[in-house]
Amino acid sequence: MDKDELETKIAQLEKLGEERTNLMSISAHELRTLLTSLKWMLRMLVDGDVGALTTEQKHLLSKGFENTERMISIVGEMLVIGHTANPLEATKEKEVVDIVELIDSILFNFTGESYKKGVEMLFLKPDNGMTKISIHTNQVRVILQNLIENAIKYSSHGDRVFISVSDTGTYIRISIRDTGIGILKEDQPQIFNKFFRAPNAQKHEAVGTGLGLYTSKLIAEMEGGELSFTSIEKVDDESEHGTTFFLDLPKVTK
Amino acid sequence: MAKILIVEDDTFLQGLEVSTFKKAGFDVEISSDGKGAVGKVDGTKFDCILLDLMLPGEIDGFGVLEKVRAGATNKETPVLVFSNMADTDSFKKATGLGATEFIIKSSVVLEELVDKVKGFAK
């Protein structure tokens, strides 16, 4: 294949990739719209807005509401996977961004949720200006949103989430530490598996797809970085517990 | 009584939104497409506008938002974009055009939406 043929092929693949992404966006939108109406209807029924229910009816409809929320999450995360797992995304130009500014903007979107849950978020910003990285911003945003959302989700009222940025030499490391429920030792090897949700996580929070960490690790590796963690399961309120995720991203090379 | 405009093309969702907001004590006007919405925002001052993005016809939600911010009547009116287009580009475009807030429909229940609108439509 000569250079011109190759360039034509690449252009065709990029177009196909774009059409696929658009199709997924439209399908996701349609699914979300249908699920929204189902969610709202179920909530109105559970709340007694259209008449009183028996205990059993309320229980069944509540389960339906939970499952609808779960379906909405799955649609969202499958959209992310479909978009980010497209190899052509990795061929697009990276941007040089200030990771501190990116994290700030993401945290702003979570202020309502963390306040409602009584979870304090603390961003320990670095003193020096070593925070520029070369990334696909939208992709990395997905990882950070996933990790921060999980940190809040698996924490309880009074817990704290600490976010910090450091330089490991090869990478810029973003650490997200929570003081929440932690991950059991026996579940840790599976935490990045597709659709895996640890039993203690499911008990703490019924809604979840098990796709968030799988997607995040995939994106981190596509960005030339790594995603890892340490965790101690919560046994009681006194002993140390919680999870720290480390997102390592390649530094800007001069 | 606070006056709001709901711009929503899905008939079923529109019906649920309208009845919920009326029960909550709002004076509600509706539009099912962009052209109708633009006509309403030119002539009537609203306390809050709830705006879907995917609308039939020539003018979508972004087009309506542009007109709202360019016009005199509702230039400062809070516009809550209320959509299931949950991608970053839509969010950036809506915010850039002057949306007060971007709410993903499937992430809220109606009572949460009412509380939000109450906060804006004081």
XYZ file of C-alpha atoms in Angstrom:
376
model
C 0.000 0.000 0.000
C 1.535 3.362 -0.990
C 1.380 6.590 1.056
C -1.700 7.999 -0.714
C -3.643 4.754 -0.308
C -2.649 4.630 3.349
C -3.797 8.211 3.943
C -7.130 7.473 2.224
C -7.570 4.375 4.388
C -6.822 6.338 7.558
C -9.310 9.055 6.572
C -11.968 6.379 5.920
C -11.311 4.745 9.292
C -11.471 8.089 11.082
C -14.801 8.821 9.390
C -16.119 5.375 10.374
C -14.941 5.920 13.929
C -16.706 9.282 14.043
C -19.926 7.817 12.626
C -19.774 5.013 15.177
C -19.321 7.511 18.012
C -22.219 9.641 16.736
C -24.439 6.581 16.427
C -23.594 5.563 19.969
C -24.313 9.086 21.261
C -27.700 9.152 19.568
C -28.577 5.640 20.764
C -27.500 6.503 24.293
C -29.622 9.636 24.190
C -32.685 7.682 23.048
C -32.165 5.014 25.709
C -31.647 7.628 28.410
C -34.840 9.431 27.388
C -36.891 6.233 27.693
C -35.226 5.311 30.965
C -35.824 8.823 32.315
C -39.558 8.537 31.794
C -39.530 5.083 33.428
C -37.492 6.391 36.362
C -39.783 9.353 36.915
C -42.931 7.211 36.689
C -41.585 4.677 39.172
C -40.535 7.406 41.571
C -43.998 9.013 41.421
C -45.597 5.632 42.123
C -43.248 4.891 45.036
C -43.864 8.363 46.504
C -47.627 7.763 46.395
C -48.230 10.629 43.959
C -50.870 8.598 42.118
C -52.402 6.816 45.083
C -51.409 4.804 48.153
C -49.585 1.497 47.709
C -49.366 -1.650 49.772
C -45.976 -2.382 51.378
C -45.335 -5.130 48.874
C -46.201 -2.914 45.886
C -43.930 -0.173 47.216
C -41.071 -2.655 47.677
C -41.403 -4.035 44.145
C -41.602 -0.607 42.555
C -38.610 0.592 44.603
C -36.632 -2.321 43.199
C -37.771 -1.290 39.715
C -36.571 2.253 40.411
C -33.155 0.976 41.580
C -32.777 -1.215 38.512
C -33.711 1.690 36.241
C -30.985 3.803 37.832
C -28.580 0.942 37.281
C -29.563 0.737 33.595
C -29.001 4.484 33.246
C -25.487 4.054 34.720
C -24.744 1.178 32.349
C -25.818 3.222 29.316
C -23.532 6.024 30.447
C -20.540 3.794 31.043
C -20.983 1.788 27.855
C -21.030 5.048 25.974
C -17.740 5.969 27.617
C -16.206 2.577 26.789
C -17.425 2.740 23.212
C -15.936 6.183 22.856
C -12.687 5.725 24.739
C -11.890 2.159 23.668
C -11.895 3.310 20.069
C -8.190 3.032 19.092
C -8.576 6.027 16.797
C -9.115 8.238 19.866
C -5.481 7.575 20.740
C -4.326 8.904 17.365
C -5.853 12.356 17.964
C -3.551 15.178 19.077
C -2.812 15.403 22.792
C -3.100 18.746 24.550
C -0.787 20.247 27.139
C -2.972 21.034 30.138
C -2.480 22.108 33.721
C -3.615 19.104 35.742
C -4.381 21.267 38.792
C -6.841 23.356 36.761
C -8.416 20.200 35.309
C -8.876 18.650 38.768
C -10.303 21.937 40.108
C -12.927 22.031 37.363
C -13.928 18.411 37.988
C -14.137 18.867 41.772
C -16.416 21.862 41.260
C -18.957 19.546 39.628
C -18.911 17.250 42.651
C -19.381 19.909 45.338
C -23.159 19.378 45.445
C -22.930 15.607 45.676
C -20.202 15.581 48.331
C -22.034 18.217 50.388
C -25.270 16.225 50.250
C -23.435 13.138 51.455
C -21.444 14.946 54.136
C -18.115 13.924 52.610
C -15.372 16.560 52.696
C -13.131 16.910 49.621
C -9.640 18.354 50.100
C -7.383 19.169 47.162
C -3.754 19.452 48.353
C -2.298 21.502 45.541
C 1.453 21.321 44.848
C 3.571 24.407 45.596
C 5.727 24.347 42.483
C 4.618 24.601 38.887
C 5.294 21.041 37.746
C 1.735 20.330 36.827
C 1.646 20.465 33.026
C 0.907 17.176 31.286
C 0.263 16.115 27.710
C -3.034 14.196 27.517
C -6.299 13.637 25.703
C -8.194 15.856 28.111
C -11.655 14.331 27.669
C -10.299 10.819 28.274
C -8.404 11.740 31.432
C -11.432 13.680 32.665
C -13.385 10.405 32.499
C -10.829 8.660 34.747
C -10.752 11.467 37.309
C -14.555 11.717 37.388
C -14.792 7.943 37.925
C -12.244 7.921 40.741
C -13.691 10.950 42.544
C -17.230 9.662 42.144
C -16.203 6.280 43.613
C -14.360 7.948 46.482
C -17.542 9.841 47.435
C -19.840 6.902 46.707
C -18.003 4.477 48.971
C -17.571 6.974 51.798
C -20.014 7.849 54.540
C -21.022 11.031 56.310
C -17.973 12.534 58.017
C -15.451 10.810 55.733
C -12.884 12.741 53.716
C -11.483 12.514 50.193
C -7.929 13.818 49.657
C -6.660 14.647 46.184
C -2.990 15.427 45.599
C -0.518 15.798 42.727
C 3.140 14.771 42.844
C 6.109 14.123 40.555
C 7.442 10.555 40.585
C 10.240 11.339 38.118
C 8.704 9.547 35.139
C 5.104 10.471 35.775
C 2.840 13.105 37.249
C 0.946 11.170 39.897
C -2.598 12.100 40.898
C -3.577 10.422 44.163
C -7.189 10.146 45.264
C -7.495 8.868 48.815
C -10.730 8.204 50.657
C -11.472 7.080 54.201
C -14.378 4.928 53.093
C -15.222 1.249 53.122
C -12.035 -0.013 51.448
C -11.620 -3.138 49.303
C -11.276 -6.612 50.813
C -7.896 -8.290 50.180
C -9.538 -11.203 48.347
C -11.421 -8.816 46.006
C -8.431 -6.638 45.117
C -7.072 -8.801 42.233
C -10.423 -8.447 40.430
C -11.068 -4.752 40.960
C -10.225 -3.789 37.380
C -12.221 -6.638 35.821
C -15.156 -5.750 33.629
C -18.489 -5.748 35.534
C -16.825 -6.693 38.845
C -18.321 -5.087 41.938
C -16.959 -6.096 45.322
C -19.635 -7.479 47.670
C -18.979 -4.808 50.308
C -19.361 -2.129 47.616
C -22.697 -3.555 46.501
C -23.869 -3.634 50.104
C -22.873 -0.002 50.653
C -24.251 1.301 47.351
C -26.702 -0.734 45.282
C -26.287 1.260 42.074
C -23.112 0.613 40.060
C -22.099 -1.072 36.844
C -18.638 -2.438 37.544
C -17.382 -0.730 34.392
C -15.890 2.453 35.853
C -12.522 1.095 36.979
C -12.208 -1.203 33.959
C -12.687 1.820 31.686
C -10.382 4.034 33.739
C -7.512 1.537 33.611
C -8.003 1.110 29.864
C -7.828 4.855 29.281
C -4.819 5.308 31.603
C -2.870 2.711 29.631
C -3.937 4.205 26.305
C -2.547 7.526 27.597
C 0.809 5.868 28.265
C 0.218 5.821 32.009
C -0.920 3.511 34.778
C -3.719 3.149 37.288
C -3.025 1.383 40.580
C -4.293 1.416 44.151
C -3.797 0.435 47.765
C -6.653 -0.329 50.095
C -7.543 -1.375 53.629
C -11.035 -2.665 54.315
C -13.045 -0.877 56.998
C -13.389 -3.107 60.019
C -14.315 -0.502 62.600
C -14.289 3.279 62.930
C -11.013 3.385 64.909
C -8.558 1.451 62.700
C -7.166 2.845 59.445
C -9.311 2.173 56.370
C -10.009 3.434 52.873
C -8.621 3.286 49.363
C -6.037 5.340 47.487
C -5.975 5.298 43.698
C -2.817 6.423 41.875
C -3.216 7.751 38.366
C 0.219 8.086 36.760
C 0.407 10.114 33.557
C 3.504 10.788 31.422
C 5.176 14.146 32.045
C 5.580 16.719 29.285
C 8.953 16.067 27.636
C 10.774 19.250 26.669
C -46.498 32.930 41.293
C -43.215 32.266 39.489
C -43.567 31.873 35.730
C -41.510 29.254 33.902
C -41.134 28.062 30.347
C -40.615 24.361 29.683
C -39.160 23.577 26.262
C -39.496 19.820 25.738
C -40.442 17.823 22.644
C -41.072 14.428 24.272
C -44.821 14.524 24.958
C -44.729 12.106 27.855
C -41.850 13.807 29.673
C -43.427 17.192 28.984
C -46.681 16.027 30.571
C -44.908 14.798 33.715
C -42.842 17.987 33.989
C -45.846 20.276 33.515
C -48.061 18.519 36.061
C -45.221 18.403 38.615
C -44.412 22.086 38.297
C -48.088 23.126 38.343
C -48.598 21.087 41.534
C -45.579 22.881 43.004
C -47.335 26.206 42.378
C -45.641 27.446 39.228
C -47.307 29.219 36.318
C -46.144 27.010 33.443
C -45.897 27.705 29.724
C -44.706 25.084 27.304
C -43.162 24.739 23.894
C -42.466 21.537 21.969
C -39.992 22.987 19.474
C -37.361 25.672 19.067
C -39.400 27.969 16.840
C -42.268 28.095 19.349
C -39.848 28.649 22.207
C -38.167 31.583 20.457
C -41.568 33.177 19.895
C -42.437 32.860 23.585
C -39.150 34.182 24.980
C -39.369 37.281 22.789
C -42.756 38.270 24.145
C -42.905 37.038 27.752
C -40.594 37.541 30.742
C -39.992 34.260 32.569
C -38.498 33.632 36.005
C -36.795 30.509 34.725
C -36.504 28.531 31.477
C -36.087 24.750 31.367
C -34.587 23.919 27.997
C -34.136 20.602 26.202
C -31.389 20.482 23.563
C -32.658 17.949 21.018
C -35.659 19.713 19.501
C -37.387 19.075 16.176
C -37.290 21.604 13.367
C -34.720 24.163 12.327
C -33.935 25.561 15.770
C -32.501 23.237 18.430
C -31.925 23.994 22.102
C -28.622 25.717 21.383
C -30.398 27.975 18.892
C -33.050 28.852 21.478
C -30.373 29.618 24.065
C -28.595 31.927 21.635
C -31.809 33.827 20.958
C -32.639 34.103 24.665
C -29.263 35.649 25.472
C -29.333 37.925 22.417
C -32.831 39.252 23.133
C -33.882 41.897 25.671
C -36.810 40.211 27.465
C -35.079 37.177 29.008
C -31.425 38.164 28.702
C -30.817 37.631 32.451
C -33.363 34.834 32.969
C -31.856 31.639 34.437
C -31.792 28.994 31.699
C -31.399 25.443 32.925
C -30.397 23.179 30.070
C -32.182 19.912 30.758
C -31.000 17.181 28.428
C -29.858 13.592 28.071
C -27.028 14.728 25.773
C -24.462 14.095 28.482
C -21.287 14.712 26.471
C -18.573 17.271 27.190
C -19.031 19.091 23.855
C -22.728 19.757 24.523
C -21.909 20.909 28.038
C -19.177 23.280 26.810
C -21.358 24.641 23.996
C -24.337 25.250 26.282
C -22.192 26.889 28.956
C -20.480 29.015 26.304
C -23.861 30.218 25.037
C -24.890 31.322 28.525
C -26.676 28.365 30.112
C -27.014 28.897 33.864
C -26.795 25.190 34.584
C -26.630 21.895 32.677
C -28.737 19.111 34.152
C -28.762 15.566 32.796
C -32.398 14.432 32.804
C -31.712 10.818 33.677
C -29.654 11.802 36.736
C -32.480 13.569 38.590
C -36.022 12.919 39.712
C -38.699 15.572 39.222
C -38.795 16.779 42.831
C -35.055 17.515 42.649
C -35.675 19.492 39.477
C -38.455 21.479 41.166
C -36.122 22.318 44.090
C -33.481 23.508 41.642
C -35.911 25.701 39.731
C -37.287 27.106 43.017
C -33.750 28.133 43.868
C -33.319 30.010 40.604
C -36.805 31.423 40.084
C -36.920 33.559 43.222
